Every structure is written in C-alpha cells, then in structure tokens.
Coordinates of N, CA, C and O in Angstrom, one line a residue:
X1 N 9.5 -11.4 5.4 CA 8.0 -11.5 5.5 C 7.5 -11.6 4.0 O 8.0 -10.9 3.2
X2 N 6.5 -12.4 3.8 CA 6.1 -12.7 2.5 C 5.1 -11.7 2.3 O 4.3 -11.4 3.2
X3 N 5.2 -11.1 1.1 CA 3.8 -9.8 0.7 C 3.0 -10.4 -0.6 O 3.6 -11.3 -1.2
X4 N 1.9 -10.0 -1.0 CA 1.6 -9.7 -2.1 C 1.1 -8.5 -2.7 O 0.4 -7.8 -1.9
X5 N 1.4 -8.1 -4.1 CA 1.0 -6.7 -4.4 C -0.5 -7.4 -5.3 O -0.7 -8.5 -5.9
X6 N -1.2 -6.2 -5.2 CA -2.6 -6.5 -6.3 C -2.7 -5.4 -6.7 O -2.9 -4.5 -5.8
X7 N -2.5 -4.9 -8.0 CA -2.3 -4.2 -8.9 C -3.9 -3.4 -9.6 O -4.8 -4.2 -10.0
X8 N -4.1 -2.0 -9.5 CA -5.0 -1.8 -9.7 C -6.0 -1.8 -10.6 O -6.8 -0.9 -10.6
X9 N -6.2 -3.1 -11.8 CA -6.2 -3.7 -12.9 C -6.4 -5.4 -12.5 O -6.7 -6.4 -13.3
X10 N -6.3 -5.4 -11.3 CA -6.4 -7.1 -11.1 C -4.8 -8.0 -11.0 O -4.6 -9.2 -10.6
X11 N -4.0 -7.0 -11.6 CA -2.8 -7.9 -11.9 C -1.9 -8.4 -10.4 O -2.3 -7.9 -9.4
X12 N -0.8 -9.3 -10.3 CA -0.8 -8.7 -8.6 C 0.8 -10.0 -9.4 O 1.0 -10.5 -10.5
X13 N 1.7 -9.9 -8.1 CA 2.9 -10.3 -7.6 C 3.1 -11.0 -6.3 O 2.5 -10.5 -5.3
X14 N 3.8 -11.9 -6.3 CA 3.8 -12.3 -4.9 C 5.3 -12.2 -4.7 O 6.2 -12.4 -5.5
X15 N 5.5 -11.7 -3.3 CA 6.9 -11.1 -2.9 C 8.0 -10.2 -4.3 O 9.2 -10.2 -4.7
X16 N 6.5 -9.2 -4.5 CA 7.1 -8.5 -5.3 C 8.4 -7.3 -5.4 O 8.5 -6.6 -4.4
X17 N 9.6 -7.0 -6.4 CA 10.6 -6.5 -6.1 C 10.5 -5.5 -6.3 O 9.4 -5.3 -7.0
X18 N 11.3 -4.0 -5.9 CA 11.6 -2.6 -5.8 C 10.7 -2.3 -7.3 O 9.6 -1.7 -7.5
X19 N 11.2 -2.7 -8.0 CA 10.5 -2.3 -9.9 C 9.2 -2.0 -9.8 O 8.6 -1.0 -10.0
X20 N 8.5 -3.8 -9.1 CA 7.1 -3.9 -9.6 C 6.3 -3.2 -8.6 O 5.0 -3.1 -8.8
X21 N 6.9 -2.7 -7.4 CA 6.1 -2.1 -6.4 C 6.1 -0.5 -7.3 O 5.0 -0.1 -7.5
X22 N 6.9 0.1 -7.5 CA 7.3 1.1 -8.4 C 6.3 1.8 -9.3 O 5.7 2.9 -9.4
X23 N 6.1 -0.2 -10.4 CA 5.5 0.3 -11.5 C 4.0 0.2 -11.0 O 3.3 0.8 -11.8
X24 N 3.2 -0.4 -9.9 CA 2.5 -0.7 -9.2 C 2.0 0.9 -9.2 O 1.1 1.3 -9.9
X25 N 2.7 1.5 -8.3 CA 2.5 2.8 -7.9 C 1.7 3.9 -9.4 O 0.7 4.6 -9.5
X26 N 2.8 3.4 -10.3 CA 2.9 4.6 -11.3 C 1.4 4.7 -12.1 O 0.9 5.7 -12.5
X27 N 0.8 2.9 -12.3 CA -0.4 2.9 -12.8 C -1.3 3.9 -12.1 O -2.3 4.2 -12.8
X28 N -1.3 4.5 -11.1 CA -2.3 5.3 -10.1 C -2.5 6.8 -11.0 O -3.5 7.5 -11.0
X29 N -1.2 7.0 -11.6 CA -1.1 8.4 -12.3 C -2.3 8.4 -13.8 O -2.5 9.4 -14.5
X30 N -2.9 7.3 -14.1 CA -4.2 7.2 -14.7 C -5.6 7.2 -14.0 O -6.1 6.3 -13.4
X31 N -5.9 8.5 -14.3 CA -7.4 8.4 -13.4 C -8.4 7.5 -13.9 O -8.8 7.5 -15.1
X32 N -8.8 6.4 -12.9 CA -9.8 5.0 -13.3 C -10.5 4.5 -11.7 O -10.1 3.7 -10.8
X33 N -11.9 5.7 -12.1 CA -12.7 5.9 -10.6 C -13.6 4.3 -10.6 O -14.7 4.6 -10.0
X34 N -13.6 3.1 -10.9 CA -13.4 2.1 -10.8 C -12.1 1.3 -10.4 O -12.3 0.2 -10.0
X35 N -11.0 1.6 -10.5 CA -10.2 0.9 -10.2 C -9.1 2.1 -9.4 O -8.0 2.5 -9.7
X36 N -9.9 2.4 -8.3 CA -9.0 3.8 -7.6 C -7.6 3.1 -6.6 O -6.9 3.8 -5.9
X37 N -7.4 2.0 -6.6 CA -6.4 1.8 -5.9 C -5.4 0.5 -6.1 O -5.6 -0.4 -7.0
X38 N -4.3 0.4 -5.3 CA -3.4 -0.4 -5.5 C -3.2 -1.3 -3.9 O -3.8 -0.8 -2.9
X39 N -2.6 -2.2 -3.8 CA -1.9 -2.7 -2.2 C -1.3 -3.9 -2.1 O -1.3 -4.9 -2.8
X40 N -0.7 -3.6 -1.1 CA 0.4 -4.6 -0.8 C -0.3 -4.8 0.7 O -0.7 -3.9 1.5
X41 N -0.2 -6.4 0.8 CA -0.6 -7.6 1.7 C 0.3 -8.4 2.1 O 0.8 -9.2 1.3
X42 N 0.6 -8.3 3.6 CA 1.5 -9.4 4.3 C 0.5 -10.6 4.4 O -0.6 -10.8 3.9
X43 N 1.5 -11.4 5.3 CA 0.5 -12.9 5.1 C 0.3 -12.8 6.8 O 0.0 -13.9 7.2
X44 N 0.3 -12.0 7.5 CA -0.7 -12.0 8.8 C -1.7 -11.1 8.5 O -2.4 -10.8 9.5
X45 N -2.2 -10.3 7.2 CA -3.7 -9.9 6.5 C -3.5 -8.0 7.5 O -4.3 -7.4 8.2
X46 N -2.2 -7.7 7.3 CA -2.1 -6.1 7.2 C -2.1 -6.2 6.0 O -1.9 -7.2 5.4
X47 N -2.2 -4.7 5.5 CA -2.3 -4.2 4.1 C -2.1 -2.7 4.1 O -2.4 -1.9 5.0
X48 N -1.8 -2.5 3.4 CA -1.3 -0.8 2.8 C -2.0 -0.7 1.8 O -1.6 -1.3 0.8
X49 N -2.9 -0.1 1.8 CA -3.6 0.5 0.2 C -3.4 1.9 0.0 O -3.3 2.8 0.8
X50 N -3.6 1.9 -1.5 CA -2.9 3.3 -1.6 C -3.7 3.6 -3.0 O -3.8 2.8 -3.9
X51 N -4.3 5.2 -2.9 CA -5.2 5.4 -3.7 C -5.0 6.2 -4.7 O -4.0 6.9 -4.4
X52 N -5.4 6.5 -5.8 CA -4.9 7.8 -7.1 C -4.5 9.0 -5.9 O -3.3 9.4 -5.6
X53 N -5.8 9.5 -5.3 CA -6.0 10.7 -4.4 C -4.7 11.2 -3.7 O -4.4 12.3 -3.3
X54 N -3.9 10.1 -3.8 CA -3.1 10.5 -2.5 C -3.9 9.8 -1.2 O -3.1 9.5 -0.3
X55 N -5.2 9.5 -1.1 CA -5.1 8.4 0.2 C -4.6 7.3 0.4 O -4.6 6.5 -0.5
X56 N -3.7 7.1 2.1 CA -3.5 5.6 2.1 C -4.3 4.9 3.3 O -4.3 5.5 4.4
X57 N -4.9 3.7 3.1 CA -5.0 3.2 4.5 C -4.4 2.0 4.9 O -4.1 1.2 4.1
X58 N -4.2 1.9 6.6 CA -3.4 0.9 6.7 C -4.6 0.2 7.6 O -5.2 0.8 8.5
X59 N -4.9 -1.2 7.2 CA -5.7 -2.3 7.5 C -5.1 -3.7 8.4 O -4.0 -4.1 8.6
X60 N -6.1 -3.9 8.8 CA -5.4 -5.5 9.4 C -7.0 -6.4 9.5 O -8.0 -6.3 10.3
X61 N -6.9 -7.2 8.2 CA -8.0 -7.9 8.4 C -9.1 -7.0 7.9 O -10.1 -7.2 8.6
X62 N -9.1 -6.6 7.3 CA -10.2 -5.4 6.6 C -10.8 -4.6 7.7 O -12.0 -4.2 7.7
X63 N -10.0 -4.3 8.6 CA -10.6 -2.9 9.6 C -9.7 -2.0 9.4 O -8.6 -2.3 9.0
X64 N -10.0 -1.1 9.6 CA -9.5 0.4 9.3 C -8.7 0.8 10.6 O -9.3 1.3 11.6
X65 N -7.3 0.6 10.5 CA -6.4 1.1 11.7 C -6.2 2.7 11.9 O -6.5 3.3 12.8
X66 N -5.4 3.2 10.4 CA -5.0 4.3 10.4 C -5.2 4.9 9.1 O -5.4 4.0 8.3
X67 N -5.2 5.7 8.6 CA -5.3 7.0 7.5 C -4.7 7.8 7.2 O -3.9 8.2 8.0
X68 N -4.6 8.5 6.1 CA -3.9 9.5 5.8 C -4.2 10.1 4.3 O -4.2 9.3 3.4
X69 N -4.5 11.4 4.0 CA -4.6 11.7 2.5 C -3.2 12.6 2.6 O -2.7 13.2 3.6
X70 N -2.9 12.6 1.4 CA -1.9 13.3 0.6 C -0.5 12.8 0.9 O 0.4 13.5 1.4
X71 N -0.5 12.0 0.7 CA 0.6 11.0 0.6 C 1.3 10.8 -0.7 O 0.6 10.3 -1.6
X72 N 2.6 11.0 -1.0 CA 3.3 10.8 -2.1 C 3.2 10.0 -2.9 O 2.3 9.4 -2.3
X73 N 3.4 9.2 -4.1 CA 4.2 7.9 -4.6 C 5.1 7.6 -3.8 O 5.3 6.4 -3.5
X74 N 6.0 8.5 -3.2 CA 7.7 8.3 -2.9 C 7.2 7.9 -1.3 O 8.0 7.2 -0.6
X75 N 6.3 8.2 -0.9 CA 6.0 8.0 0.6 C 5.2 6.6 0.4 O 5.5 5.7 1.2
X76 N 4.3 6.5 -0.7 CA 3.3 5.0 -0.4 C 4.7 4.1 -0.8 O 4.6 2.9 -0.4
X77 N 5.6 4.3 -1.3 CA 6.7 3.4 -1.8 C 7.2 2.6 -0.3 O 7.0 1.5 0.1
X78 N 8.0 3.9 0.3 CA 8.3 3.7 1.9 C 8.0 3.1 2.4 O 8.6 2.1 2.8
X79 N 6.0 3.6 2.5 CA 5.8 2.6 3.3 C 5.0 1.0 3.0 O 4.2 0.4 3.7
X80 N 5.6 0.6 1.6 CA 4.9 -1.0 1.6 C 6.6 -1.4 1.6 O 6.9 -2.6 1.9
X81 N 7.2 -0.9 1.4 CA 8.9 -1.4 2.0 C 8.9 -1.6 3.4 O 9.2 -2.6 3.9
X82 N 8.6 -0.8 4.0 CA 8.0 -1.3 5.3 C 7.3 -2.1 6.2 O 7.5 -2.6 7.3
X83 N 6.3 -2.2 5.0 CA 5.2 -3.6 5.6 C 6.4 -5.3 4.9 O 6.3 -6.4 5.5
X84 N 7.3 -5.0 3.8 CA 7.5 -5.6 3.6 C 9.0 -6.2 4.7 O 9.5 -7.3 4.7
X85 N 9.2 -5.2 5.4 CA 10.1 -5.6 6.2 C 9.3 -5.9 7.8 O 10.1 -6.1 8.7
X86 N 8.1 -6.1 8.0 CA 7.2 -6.4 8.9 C 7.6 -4.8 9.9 O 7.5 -4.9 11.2
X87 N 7.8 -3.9 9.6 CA 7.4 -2.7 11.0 C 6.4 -2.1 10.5 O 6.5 -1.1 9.8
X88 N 5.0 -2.8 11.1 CA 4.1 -2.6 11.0 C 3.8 -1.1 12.1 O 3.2 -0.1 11.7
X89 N 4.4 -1.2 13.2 CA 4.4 0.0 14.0 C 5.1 1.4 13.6 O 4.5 2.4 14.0
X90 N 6.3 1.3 12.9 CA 6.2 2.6 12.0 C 5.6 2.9 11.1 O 5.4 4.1 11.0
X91 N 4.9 2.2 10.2 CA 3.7 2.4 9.1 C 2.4 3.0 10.1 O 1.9 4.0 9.6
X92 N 2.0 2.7 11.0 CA 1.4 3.3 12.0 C 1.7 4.8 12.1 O 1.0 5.8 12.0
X93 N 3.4 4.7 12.6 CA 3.2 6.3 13.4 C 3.5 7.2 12.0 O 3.3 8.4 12.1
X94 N 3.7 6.8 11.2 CA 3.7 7.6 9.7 C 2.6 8.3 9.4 O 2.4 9.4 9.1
X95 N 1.5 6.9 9.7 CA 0.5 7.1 8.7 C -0.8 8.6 10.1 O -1.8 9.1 9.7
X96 N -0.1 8.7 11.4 CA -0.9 9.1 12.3 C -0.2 10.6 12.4 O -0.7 11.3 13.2
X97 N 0.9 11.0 11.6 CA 1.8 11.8 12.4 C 0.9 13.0 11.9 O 1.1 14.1 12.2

C-alpha cells in the first residue's frame, strides 16, 4: 500500500522507509505548539497522526475514528507500519483497547 509521511515542519516522503518514519517521530521530542504533530497517509485518505503529547488519532477522510493519549514513539512507530501494511482494523483495536 502506498503511504505518505508529512513531517512536522512541512517536510514529508512518499512511501517512506523504517529510518524516515523513525526520524519523523524523533522531531516530536522538540516542543513546537505550532507544529504539534506528524502523519502518515494511505492513498484510500486513513491517516495516523501522532502528536508531541503522546496523542494519536486515527482518521479516514478527516473524521475522527479513534483516539488515544499516551502513546509511545515505539507504539506510534507500530502503528504507521501498520497502516503501511493496510491493517487498518488492528490500528483500530490498538488505538480502542
């Protein structure tokens, strides 16, 4: 499945690799309450965003499916590897448990 990442700075990747999702993440460890977030986008318009806070939400089409605060790096990683493998339905039950 094809993703793109947008990078919380504007920067972004298209079918981005393990690294750049990584270093994606790591920019979040700078507090910048203008630019509070990061995400990765399939091409049927889910999305995983993922915030400094530790919030993630998971979107389809800019509606708000599911939620979650305090969520890892090591867990938002998980799950945009996830979206990147299309199981959109475990990113669900993760994000609900």
């Amino acid at each position: 499945m094809s993703t793109g990442l947008v990078t919380r700075w504007g920067g972004g990747e298209d079918d981005p690799t393990l690294e750049q999702l990584r270093a994606a993440l790591a920019e979040l460890d700078t507090s910048d309450i203008e630019h509070p977030s990061t995400w990765l986008s399939d091409e049927d318009g889910w999305t995983v965003d993922v915030y400094e806070t530790g919030l993630v939400i998971f979107t389809h089409k800019f509606e708000d499916i599911c939620e979650r605060r305090g969520v890892s790096r090591d867990e938002a990683l998980e799950l945009w590897l996830l979206l990147q493998q299309g199981k959109r339905d475990e990113i669900r039950q993760r994000l609900s448990a």
